[in-house]
Tab-separated table of C-alpha atoms and ligand atoms in Angstrom:
chain	number	residue	atom	x	y	z
A	1397	MET	CA	-2.041	1.043	3.657
A	1398	ILE	CA	-3.451	-2.345	4.690
A	1399	ARG	CA	-2.595	-6.018	4.151
A	1400	LEU	CA	-3.812	-7.131	0.778
A	1401	ASN	CA	-4.516	-10.584	-0.078
A	1402	LEU	CA	-5.283	-10.348	-3.886
A	1403	GLY	CA	-5.910	-14.141	-4.695
A	1404	ALA	CA	-4.792	-15.506	-7.809
A	1405	GLU	CA	-3.754	-14.083	-11.047
A	1406	PRO	CA	-6.470	-13.759	-14.073
A	1407	ALA	CA	-6.758	-15.378	-16.890
A	1408	GLU	CA	-6.090	-12.457	-19.148
A	1409	LEU	CA	-3.227	-11.615	-17.655
A	1410	GLU	CA	-1.692	-15.234	-17.943
A	1411	THR	CA	-2.176	-14.895	-21.251
A	1412	GLU	CA	-0.689	-11.513	-21.873
A	1413	ARG	CA	2.553	-12.919	-20.637
A	1414	ALA	CA	2.814	-16.248	-23.087
A	1415	THR	CA	2.819	-13.927	-25.344
A	1416	ARG	CA	4.806	-11.125	-24.589
A	1417	LEU	CA	7.550	-12.369	-22.272
A	1418	PRO	CA	9.243	-14.584	-25.252
A	1419	LEU	CA	9.150	-11.231	-27.533
A	1420	ALA	CA	10.765	-9.344	-24.540
A	1421	ILE	CA	13.541	-11.587	-23.806
A	1422	THR	CA	14.394	-11.604	-27.632
A	1423	ALA	CA	15.018	-8.082	-27.387
A	1424	PHE	CA	16.841	-8.060	-24.350
A	1425	ASN	CA	18.684	-10.693	-25.439
A	1426	SER	CA	19.575	-8.835	-28.878
A	1427	HIS	CA	19.908	-5.159	-27.179
A	1428	GLY	CA	20.219	-5.371	-23.387
A	1429	PRO	CA	18.255	-3.973	-20.566
A	1430	GLY	CA	17.256	-0.004	-21.528
A	1431	ALA	CA	16.879	-0.596	-25.337
A	1432	LYS	CA	14.224	1.521	-26.700
A	1433	GLN	CA	13.341	-2.529	-28.958
A	1434	LEU	CA	12.641	-4.033	-25.055
A	1435	THR	CA	11.055	-0.674	-23.221
A	1436	ASN	CA	8.674	-0.196	-26.083
A	1437	LEU	CA	7.086	-3.725	-25.457
A	1438	LEU	CA	6.781	-3.209	-21.756
A	1439	ASP	CA	4.169	-0.473	-22.123
A	1440	GLN	CA	1.997	-3.264	-23.324
A	1441	GLY	CA	-0.442	-5.829	-22.179
A	1442	TYR	CA	-0.512	-5.716	-18.785
A	1443	GLN	CA	-3.232	-3.445	-18.126
A	1444	VAL	CA	-5.885	-6.621	-18.619
A	1445	ALA	CA	-5.394	-6.975	-14.581
A	1446	ARG	CA	-6.918	-3.507	-13.926
A	1447	PRO	CA	-10.614	-4.275	-13.908
A	1448	THR	CA	-9.520	-7.589	-11.271
A	1449	LEU	CA	-7.068	-5.436	-8.943
A	1450	ARG	CA	-9.803	-2.729	-8.838
A	1451	ASP	CA	-12.329	-5.207	-7.272
A	1452	ARG	CA	-10.628	-7.373	-5.186
A	1453	GLN	CA	-8.847	-3.714	-3.683
A	1454	HIS	CA	-12.393	-2.665	-3.524
A	1455	GLY	CA	-11.819	0.345	-5.584
A	1456	LYS	CA	-8.763	1.669	-3.600
A	1457	CYS	CA	-5.355	2.453	-4.051
A	1458	ALA	CA	-3.175	-0.051	-2.512
A	1459	PHE	CA	-1.047	2.374	-0.834
A	1460	CYS	CA	-2.496	5.836	0.278
A	1461	GLU	CA	-6.169	3.468	0.503
A	1462	LYS	CA	-8.296	6.564	-1.181
A	1463	GLN	CA	-11.334	5.427	-2.940
A	1464	GLU	CA	-10.469	6.314	-6.663
A	1465	ASP	CA	-12.530	5.748	-9.964
A	1466	ALA	CA	-11.224	3.310	-12.225
A	1467	PHE	CA	-10.891	5.456	-15.055
A	1468	LYS	CA	-6.992	6.525	-16.273
A	1469	ARG	CA	-6.117	4.935	-13.262
A	1470	PRO	CA	-2.932	3.120	-13.697
A	1471	VAL	CA	-1.569	-0.476	-12.853
A	1472	GLU	CA	0.840	0.375	-10.422
A	1473	HIS	CA	4.358	-2.038	-11.105
A	1474	PHE	CA	5.805	-2.723	-7.507
A	1475	ARG	CA	9.430	-3.367	-8.892
A	1476	PRO	CA	9.334	-0.672	-11.847
A	1477	LYS	CA	9.780	-2.315	-14.780
A	1478	LYS	CA	11.968	-0.085	-16.702
A	1479	GLY	CA	15.185	0.814	-14.551
A	1480	ALA	CA	14.740	0.915	-10.796
A	1481	GLN	CA	15.519	4.321	-8.642
A	1482	ASP	CA	17.504	3.336	-5.280
A	1483	LYS	CA	18.514	6.366	-3.207
A	1484	GLN	CA	21.862	6.736	-2.593
A	1485	GLY	CA	23.707	9.338	-0.588
A	1486	GLY	CA	20.833	11.330	-0.718
A	1487	SER	CA	20.242	11.150	-4.860
A	1488	TRP	CA	18.390	8.408	-6.775
A	1489	ILE	CA	20.302	6.806	-9.029
A	1490	THR	CA	18.683	4.654	-11.579
A	1491	VAL	CA	19.685	0.405	-11.846
A	1492	LYS	CA	19.027	-0.247	-15.526
A	1493	THR	CA	19.206	-4.310	-15.501
A	1494	HIS	CA	15.909	-3.750	-12.985
A	1495	TYR	CA	12.609	-5.443	-13.538
A	1496	TRP	CA	12.113	-5.789	-17.160
A	1497	TRP	CA	11.022	-9.255	-16.511
A	1498	LEU	CA	8.102	-8.499	-13.904
A	1499	THR	CA	6.133	-6.892	-16.372
A	1500	TRP	CA	3.374	-9.207	-16.300
A	1501	THR	CA	3.817	-10.639	-13.313
A	1502	TRP	CA	0.674	-10.905	-10.725
A	1503	GLU	CA	2.387	-10.233	-7.601
A	1504	ASN	CA	3.749	-7.114	-8.874
A	1505	LEU	CA	0.945	-5.458	-10.315
A	1506	TYR	CA	-1.331	-3.027	-7.995
A	1507	PHE	CA	-4.416	-0.651	-8.603
A	1508	ALA	CA	-3.085	2.950	-7.549
A	1509	CYS	CA	-4.162	6.582	-7.488
A	1510	ASP	CA	-2.792	9.252	-9.945
A	1511	ARG	CA	-1.192	10.599	-7.119
A	1512	CYS	CA	0.743	7.304	-5.530
A	1513	ASN	CA	2.279	6.383	-9.068
A	1514	MET	CA	3.538	10.190	-10.756
A	1515	SER	CA	6.851	10.217	-11.289
A	1516	GLY	CA	8.223	12.194	-7.984
A	1517	ASN	CA	6.709	10.141	-6.090
A	1518	LYS	CA	6.775	6.287	-6.335
A	1519	GLY	CA	7.234	6.613	-9.963
A	1520	SER	CA	10.359	3.674	-10.799
A	1521	ARG	CA	11.748	4.508	-7.288
A	1522	PHE	CA	11.996	1.401	-5.652
A	1523	PRO	CA	14.643	1.711	-2.629
A	1524	ILE	CA	16.543	-1.303	-0.902
A	1525	GLN	CA	18.445	-1.871	2.423
A	1526	ALA	CA	22.328	0.139	1.666
A	1527	SER	CA	24.890	-2.764	1.653
A	1528	THR	CA	22.341	-5.303	0.414
A	1529	ASN	CA	21.814	-6.642	-3.329
A	1530	ARG	CA	18.921	-6.669	-5.547
A	1531	ILE	CA	17.524	-9.701	-6.706
A	1532	ALA	CA	19.976	-10.772	-9.640
A	1533	ALA	CA	18.726	-9.688	-12.881
A	1534	PRO	CA	18.588	-12.295	-16.150
A	1535	SER	CA	22.156	-12.117	-17.742
A	1536	GLN	CA	22.461	-11.736	-21.637
A	1537	PRO	CA	21.625	-13.747	-23.149
A	1538	SER	CA	18.780	-15.397	-21.223
A	1539	PRO	CA	17.271	-18.860	-21.447
A	1540	ASN	CA	13.348	-18.415	-22.082
A	1541	PRO	CA	11.866	-18.669	-19.701
A	1542	VAL	CA	13.427	-16.310	-17.227
A	1543	ALA	CA	15.038	-18.508	-14.422
A	1544	PRO	CA	12.615	-19.279	-11.487
A	1545	VAL	CA	15.834	-17.334	-9.360
A	1546	HIS	CA	14.904	-13.992	-10.994
A	1547	TYR	CA	11.257	-14.001	-9.561
A	1548	ASP	CA	11.707	-15.113	-5.832
A	1549	CYS	CA	11.971	-11.745	-3.987
A	1550	THR	CA	11.770	-12.597	-0.223
A	1551	PRO	CA	15.800	-12.614	-0.016
A	1552	GLU	CA	15.293	-8.950	-1.327
A	1553	GLN	CA	15.910	-6.159	1.918
A	1554	ALA	CA	13.196	-3.753	-0.350
A	1555	LEU	CA	12.326	-0.356	1.602
A	1556	LEU	CA	9.480	-0.257	0.396
A	1557	VAL	CA	6.796	-1.667	2.474
A	1558	ASP	CA	4.277	-4.755	-0.193
A	1559	PRO	CA	1.075	-4.780	1.057
A	1560	ARG	CA	1.491	-8.596	-0.242
A	1561	ARG	CA	3.852	-9.535	1.642
A	1562	ASP	CA	4.303	-7.066	4.735
A	1563	ASN	CA	1.791	-6.286	7.759
A	1564	PRO	CA	1.716	-1.894	7.039
A	1565	PHE	CA	0.941	-1.848	10.939
A	1566	ASP	CA	4.661	-2.971	11.408
A	1567	HIS	CA	6.157	-0.303	9.465
A	1568	LEU	CA	3.318	2.711	9.360
A	1569	GLN	CA	1.073	4.340	12.314
A	1570	TRP	CA	-1.002	6.918	12.273
A	1571	THR	CA	-0.553	9.460	16.015
A	1572	PRO	CA	-2.083	12.644	17.179
A	1573	VAL	CA	0.819	15.433	16.543
A	1574	ASN	CA	0.267	16.491	19.922
A	1575	ARG	CA	-1.060	13.863	22.698
A	1576	ASN	CA	-0.854	16.276	25.591
A	1577	GLU	CA	-3.946	18.361	23.653
A	1578	PRO	CA	-7.202	17.763	24.797
A	1579	TRP	CA	-8.310	14.846	22.262
A	1580	ARG	CA	-10.742	16.765	20.459
A	1581	LEU	CA	-8.049	18.908	19.369
A	1582	TRP	CA	-6.250	16.337	17.618
A	1583	GLN	CA	-4.658	16.747	14.854
A	1584	TRP	CA	-3.512	13.457	13.241
A	1585	THR	CA	-0.157	12.604	11.041
A	1586	ILE	CA	1.596	9.469	9.419
A	1587	GLU	CA	4.502	7.775	10.947
A	1588	GLY	CA	7.325	5.687	10.383
A	1589	ARG	CA	7.703	2.907	12.776
A	1590	ASP	CA	11.558	1.479	11.354
A	1591	ALA	CA	12.869	2.672	8.318
A	1592	LYS	CA	11.201	1.145	6.091
A	1593	GLY	CA	7.800	2.906	7.119
A	1594	ASP	CA	10.191	6.227	6.987
A	1595	MET	CA	11.244	5.317	3.326
A	1596	THR	CA	7.486	4.354	2.713
A	1597	ILE	CA	6.308	8.147	3.562
A	1598	GLU	CA	8.681	9.012	2.098
A	1599	VAL	CA	8.304	7.298	-1.859
A	1600	LEU	CA	5.026	7.867	-1.684
A	1601	ALA	CA	5.115	10.846	-0.099
A	1602	LEU	CA	1.766	9.842	1.911
A	1603	THR	CA	2.014	12.962	4.124
A	1604	GLU	CA	0.251	14.704	1.468
A	1605	ARG	CA	-2.976	12.424	2.328
A	1606	VAL	CA	-3.197	13.959	5.765
A	1607	ASP	CA	-5.486	16.607	5.648
A	1608	GLU	CA	-8.134	13.754	3.856
A	1609	VAL	CA	-7.544	11.445	6.560
A	1610	ASN	CA	-7.706	14.011	8.997
A	1611	LEU	CA	-11.067	15.209	7.875
A	1612	HIS	CA	-12.072	10.806	7.735
A	1613	ILE	CA	-10.731	10.828	11.669
A	1614	LYS	CA	-12.855	13.871	12.501
A	1615	GLY	CA	-16.456	11.751	11.759
A	1616	ILE	CA	-14.729	8.819	14.165
A	1617	MET	CA	-13.950	11.681	16.602
A	1618	LEU	CA	-17.234	13.124	16.681
A	1619	LEU	CA	-18.542	9.264	17.207
A	1620	TRP	CA	-16.614	8.911	19.601
A	1621	GLU	CA	-17.343	11.949	21.615
A	1622	GLN	CA	-21.486	10.434	21.635
A	1623	ILE	CA	-19.670	7.072	23.264
A	1624	ASP	CA	-17.480	9.274	25.894
A	1625	SER	CA	-20.440	10.702	26.927
A	1626	HIS	CA	-22.694	6.944	26.989
A	1627	ILE	CA	-19.705	5.929	29.424
A	1628	THR	CA	-19.710	9.320	31.545
A	1629	ALA	CA	-23.244	9.085	31.828
A	1630	GLY	CA	-23.002	4.983	32.991
A	1631	ARG	CA	-25.457	3.959	29.688
A	1632	LEU	CA	-22.835	1.241	29.276
A	1633	ALA	CA	-24.915	-0.673	26.708
A	1634	ASN	CA	-25.008	2.185	24.488
A	1635	ALA	CA	-21.880	2.647	24.410
A	1636	MET	CA	-20.798	-0.929	23.071
A	1637	ALA	CA	-23.306	-0.989	20.913
A	1638	ALA	CA	-22.269	2.300	19.510
A	1639	TRP	CA	-18.582	1.032	19.557
A	1640	ASP	CA	-18.946	-1.796	17.417
A	1641	SER	CA	-20.929	0.074	15.084
A	1642	MET	CA	-18.132	2.263	14.884
A	1643	ILE	CA	-15.836	-0.340	14.580
A	1644	THR	CA	-17.871	-2.102	11.392
A	1645	ASN	CA	-18.221	1.068	9.677
A	1646	PHE	CA	-14.956	2.326	9.403
A	1647	VAL	CA	-12.240	-0.666	10.539
A	1648	ASP	CA	-13.850	-4.166	8.956
A	1649	ASN	CA	-16.248	-2.199	5.878
A	1650	PRO	CA	-13.726	-3.520	3.016
A	1651	ARG	CA	-14.999	-0.126	1.029
A	1652	GLN	CA	-14.255	2.508	3.524
A	1653	PRO	CA	-10.808	4.487	2.790
A	1654	TYR	CA	-8.241	5.262	5.613
A	1655	ARG	CA	-8.633	1.616	7.347
A	1656	ASN	CA	-5.524	1.703	8.647
A	1657	ALA	CA	-5.671	5.146	10.031
A	1658	ALA	CA	-9.175	4.097	11.349
A	1659	TRP	CA	-7.588	1.490	13.469
A	1660	TRP	CA	-5.085	3.922	14.930
A	1661	ALA	CA	-7.167	6.593	15.633
A	1662	LEU	CA	-9.650	3.994	18.128
A	1663	LEU	CA	-6.256	2.415	19.546
A	1664	TYR	CA	-5.713	6.700	20.845
A	1665	LEU	CA	-9.153	7.563	21.744
A	1666	CYS	CA	-9.621	4.214	23.352
A	1667	PRO	CA	-6.338	2.114	24.477
A	1668	PRO	CA	-6.812	-1.351	25.020
A	1669	ALA	CA	-6.677	-1.005	28.989
A	1670	GLU	CA	-9.887	1.093	29.113
A	1671	ARG	CA	-11.736	-0.763	26.362
A	1672	ILE	CA	-11.075	-3.556	29.371
A	1673	ARG	CA	-12.403	-1.724	31.786
A	1674	HIS	CA	-15.622	-0.470	29.597
A	1675	GLY	CA	-16.560	-3.668	27.606
A	1676	LEU	CA	-15.555	-2.219	24.245
A	1677	ARG	CA	-13.800	-5.196	22.466
A	1678	ASP	CA	-10.687	-4.731	20.402
A	1679	PRO	CA	-11.183	-4.095	16.432
A	1680	THR	CA	-9.050	-7.148	14.862
A	1681	LEU	CA	-6.148	-5.250	12.113
A	1682	PRO	CA	-8.363	-4.584	8.874
A	1683	GLU	CA	-7.382	-6.190	5.787
A	1684	VAL	CA	-8.598	-7.439	2.513
A	1685	ARG	CA	-8.831	-11.137	2.289
B	768	ZN	ZN1	-2.396	6.338	-3.760
C-alpha cells in the first residue's frame, strides 16, 4: 500500500449525492439504520466515481497494489455503508448505525480488487481501537443535510490504514523472512509495524499476495545481482546508472504494482550506509501525487 492523493471529487459524484443522499436521509428518518428502505438506496449512484478512481490510482488496487482491469471491479467504501464490523474479543460484531451517510463521499471511495473487497476479507470490516468511539452517527431524525460533524473522521482511531490519510510506510513493511540466509535466497513477507498495520494485514488478508510480490521482487533481486557485481569489480558508474534505472522503473513508475514492497526490498538489499559508500541515491517514498 502506498499513499494516494486523489484530488478533488468528479462532478458526477457530486450530482449523484445531491439526489441520493436526501432520499437516504428520508428513509433513515422513517425507518432507521439497517432498514431495507435505506439499504436498497445505498447500492446506487456511487459507481460513477469508478473511472476517475481507477485513472488516478493508475489501475491498481488501493490496498494490495495489484494491477487490475476496470471491469466488474468494485468501488470500495473504506468506511462500510451498510453496518461496520468491529472486532471485539476475537469475534466480528456488526455496528448497524455506521456509515450509511458516507456512501457518496469522495474521500471514502477507492478502486479496489475483488479479493481485498470481498466479504471475509475487508467486506464490511472496519475495526477501531478498543475503548474508543466511532464518529457519531446521525441521530434519528436527522436534519437534511447531515451535520458536518458526522463527516469529520479525524478523531476516530481506525485500525485500518487509510491510503489517503495515513502514510502506509509507518504501518506496513516487507522484510526477508530469514535475514540470516544469503540475500540471493531471501523470501519476502509483509509485517505490521504497529497494531494498525497488524490489523490491516489481517482484515485485507495481505499475506495472500506474498507469492505474487515475491515474483515481483525476484526481478529486483536479479537487477541487484548485476549492480552488486559492478560494485565488486569497481565499475561504480555502471552500478549508479543501473541503480538509478531500477528505482525509476520499480519505485517511481506509477503504473508498477507493489511499489511499497519494492522500496523495502531496496532498503534491505542495499541499506543506506552501503548506498553512501558506493554513491547510490536513496529512493523517495513512492506515492500517488
Ligand atoms: Zn487488492
